[in-house]
Coordinates of C-alpha atoms in Angstrom, one line a residue:
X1 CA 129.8 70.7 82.6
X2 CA 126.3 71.3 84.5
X3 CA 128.4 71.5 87.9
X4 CA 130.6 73.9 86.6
X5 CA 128.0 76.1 85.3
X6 CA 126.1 75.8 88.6
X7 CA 129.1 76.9 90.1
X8 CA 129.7 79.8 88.3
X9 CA 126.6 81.9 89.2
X10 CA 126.8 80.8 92.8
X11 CA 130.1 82.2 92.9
X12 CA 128.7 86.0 91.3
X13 CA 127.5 87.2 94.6
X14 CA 128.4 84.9 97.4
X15 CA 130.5 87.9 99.3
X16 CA 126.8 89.5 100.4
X17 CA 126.2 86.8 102.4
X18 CA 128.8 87.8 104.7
X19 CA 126.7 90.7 105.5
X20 CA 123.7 88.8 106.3
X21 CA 122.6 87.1 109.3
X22 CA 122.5 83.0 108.8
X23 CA 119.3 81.4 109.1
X24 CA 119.0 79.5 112.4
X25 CA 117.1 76.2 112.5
X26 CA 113.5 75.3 113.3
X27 CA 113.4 75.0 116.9
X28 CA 112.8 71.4 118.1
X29 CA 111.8 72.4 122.0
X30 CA 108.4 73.6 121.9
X31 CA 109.6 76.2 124.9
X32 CA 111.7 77.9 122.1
X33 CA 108.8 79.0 119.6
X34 CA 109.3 82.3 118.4
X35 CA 106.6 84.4 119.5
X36 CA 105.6 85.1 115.5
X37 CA 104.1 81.6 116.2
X38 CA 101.8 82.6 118.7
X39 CA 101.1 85.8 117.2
X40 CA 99.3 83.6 114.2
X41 CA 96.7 82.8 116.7
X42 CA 95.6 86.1 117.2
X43 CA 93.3 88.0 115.1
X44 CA 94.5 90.2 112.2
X45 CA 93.7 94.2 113.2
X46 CA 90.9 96.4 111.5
X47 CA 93.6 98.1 109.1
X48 CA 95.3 94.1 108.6
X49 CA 91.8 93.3 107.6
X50 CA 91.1 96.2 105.3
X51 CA 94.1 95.8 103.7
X52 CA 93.6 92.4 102.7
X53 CA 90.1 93.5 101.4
X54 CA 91.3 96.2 99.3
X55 CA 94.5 93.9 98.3
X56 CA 92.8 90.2 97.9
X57 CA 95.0 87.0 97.8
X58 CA 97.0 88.7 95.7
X59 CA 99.0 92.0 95.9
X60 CA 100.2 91.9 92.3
X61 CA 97.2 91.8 90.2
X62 CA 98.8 91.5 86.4
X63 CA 96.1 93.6 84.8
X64 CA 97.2 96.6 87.7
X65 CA 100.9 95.7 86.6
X66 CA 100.3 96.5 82.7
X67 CA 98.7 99.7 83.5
X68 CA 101.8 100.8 86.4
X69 CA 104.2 99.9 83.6
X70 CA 102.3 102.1 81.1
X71 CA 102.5 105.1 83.6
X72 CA 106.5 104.2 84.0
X73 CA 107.0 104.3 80.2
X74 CA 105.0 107.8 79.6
X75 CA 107.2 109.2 82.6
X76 CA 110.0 108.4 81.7
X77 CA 109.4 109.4 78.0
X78 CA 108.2 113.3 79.3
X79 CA 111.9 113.0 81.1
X80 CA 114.2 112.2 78.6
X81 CA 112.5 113.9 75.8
X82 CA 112.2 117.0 77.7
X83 CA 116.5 116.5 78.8
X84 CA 117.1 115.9 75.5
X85 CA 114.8 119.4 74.2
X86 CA 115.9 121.9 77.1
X87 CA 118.7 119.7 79.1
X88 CA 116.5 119.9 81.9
X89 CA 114.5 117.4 83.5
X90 CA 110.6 118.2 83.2
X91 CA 109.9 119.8 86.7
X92 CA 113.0 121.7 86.4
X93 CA 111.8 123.4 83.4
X94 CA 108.2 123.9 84.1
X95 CA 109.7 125.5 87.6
X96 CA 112.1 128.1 85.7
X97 CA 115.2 125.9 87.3
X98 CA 113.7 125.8 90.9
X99 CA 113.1 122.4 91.4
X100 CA 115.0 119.3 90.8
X101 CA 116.7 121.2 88.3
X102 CA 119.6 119.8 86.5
X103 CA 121.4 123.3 86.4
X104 CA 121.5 123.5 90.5
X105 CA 124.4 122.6 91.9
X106 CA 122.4 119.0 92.7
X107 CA 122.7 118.6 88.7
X108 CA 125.0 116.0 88.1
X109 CA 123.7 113.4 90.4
X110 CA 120.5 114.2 89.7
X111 CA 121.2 113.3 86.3
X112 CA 123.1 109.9 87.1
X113 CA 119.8 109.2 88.8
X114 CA 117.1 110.4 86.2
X115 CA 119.2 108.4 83.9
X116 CA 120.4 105.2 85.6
X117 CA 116.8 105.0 87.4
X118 CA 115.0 104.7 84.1
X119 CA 117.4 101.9 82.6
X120 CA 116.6 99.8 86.3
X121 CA 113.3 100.6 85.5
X122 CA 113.4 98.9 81.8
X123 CA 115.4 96.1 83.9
X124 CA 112.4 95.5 86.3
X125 CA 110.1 95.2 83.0
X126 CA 112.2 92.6 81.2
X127 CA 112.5 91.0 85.1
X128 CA 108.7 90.9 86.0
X129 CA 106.5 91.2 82.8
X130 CA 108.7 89.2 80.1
X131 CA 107.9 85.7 82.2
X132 CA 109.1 83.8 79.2
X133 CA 112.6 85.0 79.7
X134 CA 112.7 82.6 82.9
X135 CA 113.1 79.9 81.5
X136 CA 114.7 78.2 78.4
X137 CA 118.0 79.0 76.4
X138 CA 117.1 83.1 77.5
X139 CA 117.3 82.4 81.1
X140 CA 120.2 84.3 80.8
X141 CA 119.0 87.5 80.0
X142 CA 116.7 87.1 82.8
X143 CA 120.2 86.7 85.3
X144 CA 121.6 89.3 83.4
X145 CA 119.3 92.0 84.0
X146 CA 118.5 90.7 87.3
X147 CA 122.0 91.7 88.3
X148 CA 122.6 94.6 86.6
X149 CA 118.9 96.0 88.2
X150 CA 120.7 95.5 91.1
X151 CA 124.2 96.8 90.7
X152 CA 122.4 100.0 89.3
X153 CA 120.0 100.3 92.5
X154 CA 122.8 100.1 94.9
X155 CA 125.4 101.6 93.8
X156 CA 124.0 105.0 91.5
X157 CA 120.1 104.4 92.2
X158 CA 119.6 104.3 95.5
X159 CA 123.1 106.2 96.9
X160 CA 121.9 109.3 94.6
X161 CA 118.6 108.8 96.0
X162 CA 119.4 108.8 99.8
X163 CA 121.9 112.0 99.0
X164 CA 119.6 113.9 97.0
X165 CA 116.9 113.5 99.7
X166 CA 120.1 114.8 102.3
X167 CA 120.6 117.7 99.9
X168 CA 117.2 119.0 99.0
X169 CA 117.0 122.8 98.9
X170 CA 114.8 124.7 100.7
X171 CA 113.7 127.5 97.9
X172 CA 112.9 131.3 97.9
X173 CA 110.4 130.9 101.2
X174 CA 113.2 128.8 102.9
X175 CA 111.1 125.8 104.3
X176 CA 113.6 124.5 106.2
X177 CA 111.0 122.5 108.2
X178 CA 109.1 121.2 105.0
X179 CA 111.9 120.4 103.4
X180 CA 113.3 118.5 106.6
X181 CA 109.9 116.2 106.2
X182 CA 110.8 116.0 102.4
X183 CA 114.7 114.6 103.1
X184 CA 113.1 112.4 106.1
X185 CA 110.5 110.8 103.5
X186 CA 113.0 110.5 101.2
X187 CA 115.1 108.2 103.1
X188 CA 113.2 106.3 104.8
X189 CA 111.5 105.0 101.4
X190 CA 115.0 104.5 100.1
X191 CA 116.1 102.3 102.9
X192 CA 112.6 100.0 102.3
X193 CA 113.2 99.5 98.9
X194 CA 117.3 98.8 99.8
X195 CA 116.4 96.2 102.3
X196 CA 113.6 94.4 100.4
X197 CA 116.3 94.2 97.5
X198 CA 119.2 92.8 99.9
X199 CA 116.8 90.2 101.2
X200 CA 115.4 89.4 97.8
X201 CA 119.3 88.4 96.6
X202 CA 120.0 86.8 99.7
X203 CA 117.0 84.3 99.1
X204 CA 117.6 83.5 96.1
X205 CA 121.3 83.4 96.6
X206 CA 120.7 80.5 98.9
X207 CA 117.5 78.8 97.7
X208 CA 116.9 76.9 100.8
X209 CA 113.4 76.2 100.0
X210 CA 113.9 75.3 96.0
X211 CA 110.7 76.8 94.1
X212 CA 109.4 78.0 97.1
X213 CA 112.8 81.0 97.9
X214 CA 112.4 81.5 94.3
X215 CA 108.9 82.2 94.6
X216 CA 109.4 84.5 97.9
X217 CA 112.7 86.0 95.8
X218 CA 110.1 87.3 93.1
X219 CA 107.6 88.5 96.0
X220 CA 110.7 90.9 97.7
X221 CA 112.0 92.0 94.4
X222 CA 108.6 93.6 93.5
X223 CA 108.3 94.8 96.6
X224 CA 111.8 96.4 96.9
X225 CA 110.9 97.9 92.7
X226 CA 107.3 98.9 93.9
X227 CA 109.1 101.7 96.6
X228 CA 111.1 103.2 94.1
X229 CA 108.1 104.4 92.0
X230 CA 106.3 105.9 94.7
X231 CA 107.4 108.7 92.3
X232 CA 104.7 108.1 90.1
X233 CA 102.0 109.2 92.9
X234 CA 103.8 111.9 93.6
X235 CA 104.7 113.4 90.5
X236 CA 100.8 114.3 89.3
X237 CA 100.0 115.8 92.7
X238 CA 103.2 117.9 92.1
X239 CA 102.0 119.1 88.8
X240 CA 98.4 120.0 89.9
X241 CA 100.1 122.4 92.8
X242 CA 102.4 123.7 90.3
X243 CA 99.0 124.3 88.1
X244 CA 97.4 125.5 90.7
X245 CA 100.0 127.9 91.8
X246 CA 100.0 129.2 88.0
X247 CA 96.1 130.0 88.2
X248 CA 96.4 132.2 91.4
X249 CA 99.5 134.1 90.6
X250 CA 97.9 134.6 86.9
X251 CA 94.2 135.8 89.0
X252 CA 96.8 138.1 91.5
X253 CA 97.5 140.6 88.5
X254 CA 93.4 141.1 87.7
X255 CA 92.9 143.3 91.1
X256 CA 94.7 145.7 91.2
X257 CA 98.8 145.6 92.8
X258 CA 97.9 147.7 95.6
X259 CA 94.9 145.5 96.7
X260 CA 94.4 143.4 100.0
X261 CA 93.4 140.8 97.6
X262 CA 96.4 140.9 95.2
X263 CA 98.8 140.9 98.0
X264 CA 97.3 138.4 99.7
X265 CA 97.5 136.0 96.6
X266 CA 101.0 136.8 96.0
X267 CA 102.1 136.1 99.7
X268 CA 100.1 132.8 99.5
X269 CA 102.3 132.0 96.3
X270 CA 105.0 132.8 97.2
X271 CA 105.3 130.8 101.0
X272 CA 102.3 127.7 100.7
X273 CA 102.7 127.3 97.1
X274 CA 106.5 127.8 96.7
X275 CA 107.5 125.7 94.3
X276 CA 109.8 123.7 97.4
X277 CA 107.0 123.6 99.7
X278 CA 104.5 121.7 96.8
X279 CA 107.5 119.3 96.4
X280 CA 107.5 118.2 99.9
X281 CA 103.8 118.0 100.4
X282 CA 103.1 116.3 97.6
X283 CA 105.7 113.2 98.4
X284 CA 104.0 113.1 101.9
X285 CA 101.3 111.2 99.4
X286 CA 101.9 107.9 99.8
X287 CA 105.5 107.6 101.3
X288 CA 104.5 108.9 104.4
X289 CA 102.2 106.3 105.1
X290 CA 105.5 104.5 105.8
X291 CA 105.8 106.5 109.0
X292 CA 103.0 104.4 110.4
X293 CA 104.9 100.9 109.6
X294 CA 107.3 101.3 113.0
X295 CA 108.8 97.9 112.8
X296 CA 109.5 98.2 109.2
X297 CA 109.1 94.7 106.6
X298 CA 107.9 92.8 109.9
X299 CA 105.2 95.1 110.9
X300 CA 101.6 93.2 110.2
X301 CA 100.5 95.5 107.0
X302 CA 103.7 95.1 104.9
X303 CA 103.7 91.0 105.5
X304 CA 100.5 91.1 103.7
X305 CA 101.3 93.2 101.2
X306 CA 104.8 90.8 100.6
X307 CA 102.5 88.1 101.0
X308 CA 104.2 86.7 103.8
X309 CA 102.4 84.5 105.9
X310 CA 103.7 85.3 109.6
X311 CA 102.4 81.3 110.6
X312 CA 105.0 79.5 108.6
X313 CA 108.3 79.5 110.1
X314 CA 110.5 78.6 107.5
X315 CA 109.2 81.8 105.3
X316 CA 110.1 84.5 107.8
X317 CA 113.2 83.0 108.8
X318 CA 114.4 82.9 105.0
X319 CA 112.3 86.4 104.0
X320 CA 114.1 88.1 107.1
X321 CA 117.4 85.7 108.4
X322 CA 115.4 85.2 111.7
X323 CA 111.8 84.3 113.2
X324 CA 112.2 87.5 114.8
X325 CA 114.0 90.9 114.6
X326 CA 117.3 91.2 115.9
X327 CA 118.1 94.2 118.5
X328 CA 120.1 96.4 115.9
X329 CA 117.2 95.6 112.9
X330 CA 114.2 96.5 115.8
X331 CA 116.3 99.5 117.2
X332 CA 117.1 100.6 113.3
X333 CA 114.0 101.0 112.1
X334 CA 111.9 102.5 115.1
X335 CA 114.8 104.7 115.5
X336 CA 115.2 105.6 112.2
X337 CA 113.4 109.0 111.7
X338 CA 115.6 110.5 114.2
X339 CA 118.4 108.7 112.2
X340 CA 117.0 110.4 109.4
X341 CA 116.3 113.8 110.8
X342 CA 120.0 114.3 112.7
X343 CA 121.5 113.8 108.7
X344 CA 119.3 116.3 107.4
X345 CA 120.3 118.4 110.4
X346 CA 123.7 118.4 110.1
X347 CA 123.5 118.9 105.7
X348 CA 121.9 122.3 106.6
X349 CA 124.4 123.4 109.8
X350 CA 121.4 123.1 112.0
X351 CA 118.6 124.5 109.6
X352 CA 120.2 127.3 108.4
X353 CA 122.2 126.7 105.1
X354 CA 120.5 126.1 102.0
X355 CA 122.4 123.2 100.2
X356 CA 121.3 123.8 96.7
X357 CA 122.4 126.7 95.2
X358 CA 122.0 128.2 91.5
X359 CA 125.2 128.6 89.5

């Protein structure tokens, strides 16, 4: 009766592991050490170092957690009480329909992934905070919501993600180049959080290591979760340019319209602070700090902030399916901006179509 049970959830997802590169074995010639092992003799880097500082032992500090999930339930509250007020998402009305607006022509996949992005968010709570699900007669609901976290990221969450990035429009000042860094951002932090995820199943799919996969499964997972709410710095920056942009058009109409000073304001408005442009350089804050991370998840910063300890073998091999990166995984992600940008550049017929357009 146990086998057969066994058997039944390894059966759930076995066909991803066809995608993914098999674990070869420890090396028994000492000639064939992956270089990762004699990286671990060198010293960390300043920014390694600082990192750890400012992180500890521990990226995941539980106290931190209950106050990121407190953030995710208010925003998500201002989102689906203001759809269900105005049938607009919150930025879209406090723009007048400019911005991520669910009446552009961007509105119904933006509203599969307001919606489906907030129930994987309630997933991730019940997967990460509610530790006594793990175990017991409720294991089950922790599977459960474990698999249907990641049905919803890659197959509404993250493919509305990556195409909403694509398809950003450029506004009234028609920022094509802002905009281009906004679609580039966009991806790139959809493709982390997509390949922490993959790996995260794949681990735990196979368990190699027993308690110890299960324990890197849970390291990836939050990892892969922590990208998508990147959001969550973003949004307040957004809000204080949109604030901001309110005070000086409101201070443009006390001199009067003739004025150096009025027009001056109004042109400032109207091209720095269009509502587009705040969008884009606001998200540079903190998902273009991934732009510095050229070899993606192997890169020295992001093992530490996994918690991946680059000495022990048998960790990166299961964390990543190899000691070290394949060609077509190195070539992906240092190539991957220009990846990235040549999408964006053919949405907008070489940078000179808007793709959003009112109704």
């Amino acid at each position: 009766m146990g086998g057969d049970k066994k058997g039944s959830e390894d059966r759930g997802l076995d066909l991803m592991l066809l995608f993914a590169p098999q674990a070869p074995e420890k090396p028994d010639d000492p000639d064939l050490v992956p270089l990762s092992e004699a990286r671990a003799k060198e010293q960390p880097s300043p920014v390694a170092i600082a990192v750890m500082r400012h992180f500890g032992t521990e990226p995941f500090v539980p106290i931190t957690m209950w106050a990121v999930w407190l953030c995710i339930a208010g925003f998500v509250a201002i989102q689906l009480g203001t759809y269900a007020l105005t049938g607009d998402s919150f930025f879209g009305t406090i723009t007048g329909g400019v911005v991520e607006s669910l009446r552009l022509s961007t509105g119904v996949p933006m509203t599969w992934h307001m919606m489906t992005g907030s129930a994987m968010w309630t997933l991730g709570f019940v997967q990460i905070m509610l530790k006594n699900l793990r175990h017991g007669s409720l294991a089950w609901v922790h599977r459960l919501s474990g698999v249907m976290l990641l049905l919803l990221w890659f197959f509404v969450v993250g493919p509305t993600a990556a195409w909403l990035s694509l398809h950003v429009g450029v506004g009234n000042a028609g920022a094509q180049w802002a905009m281009m860094i906004f679609a580039v951002v966009g991806m790139d932090s959809t493709s982390w959080a997509s390949y922490y995820m993959m790996r995260g199943l794949i681990v735990i799919r196979r368990r190699a290591r027993g308690s110890a996969s299960i324990d890197l499964h849970s390291r990836l997972m939050r990892m892969g979760l922590t990208l998508t709410m990147l959001i969550l710095f973003q949004r307040p920056l957004q809000f204080i340019g949109i604030c901001i942009r309110f005070f000086l058009q409101l201070l443009s109409y006390v001199f009067p319209t003739d004025s150096w000073l009025a027009r001056g304001l109004q042109g400032f408005v109207h091209h720095a602070l269009d509502h587009n442009v705040i969008l884009s350089v606001t998200t540079m804050h903190p998902q273009a700090l991934l732009f510095f991370v050229f070899d993606g998840p192997r890169s020295e910063i992001a093992l530490i902030l996994v918690g991946i300890n680059p000495q022990d073998y048998d960790e990166m091999v299961e964390a990543f399916g190899s000691a070290e990166p394949y060609l077509l995984e190195k070539l992906f992600w240092r190539l991957r901006y220009l990846l990235f940008f040549l999408l964006r550049y053919h949405v907008t017929n070489g940078f000179t179509v808007d793709p959003v357009h009112k109704p």
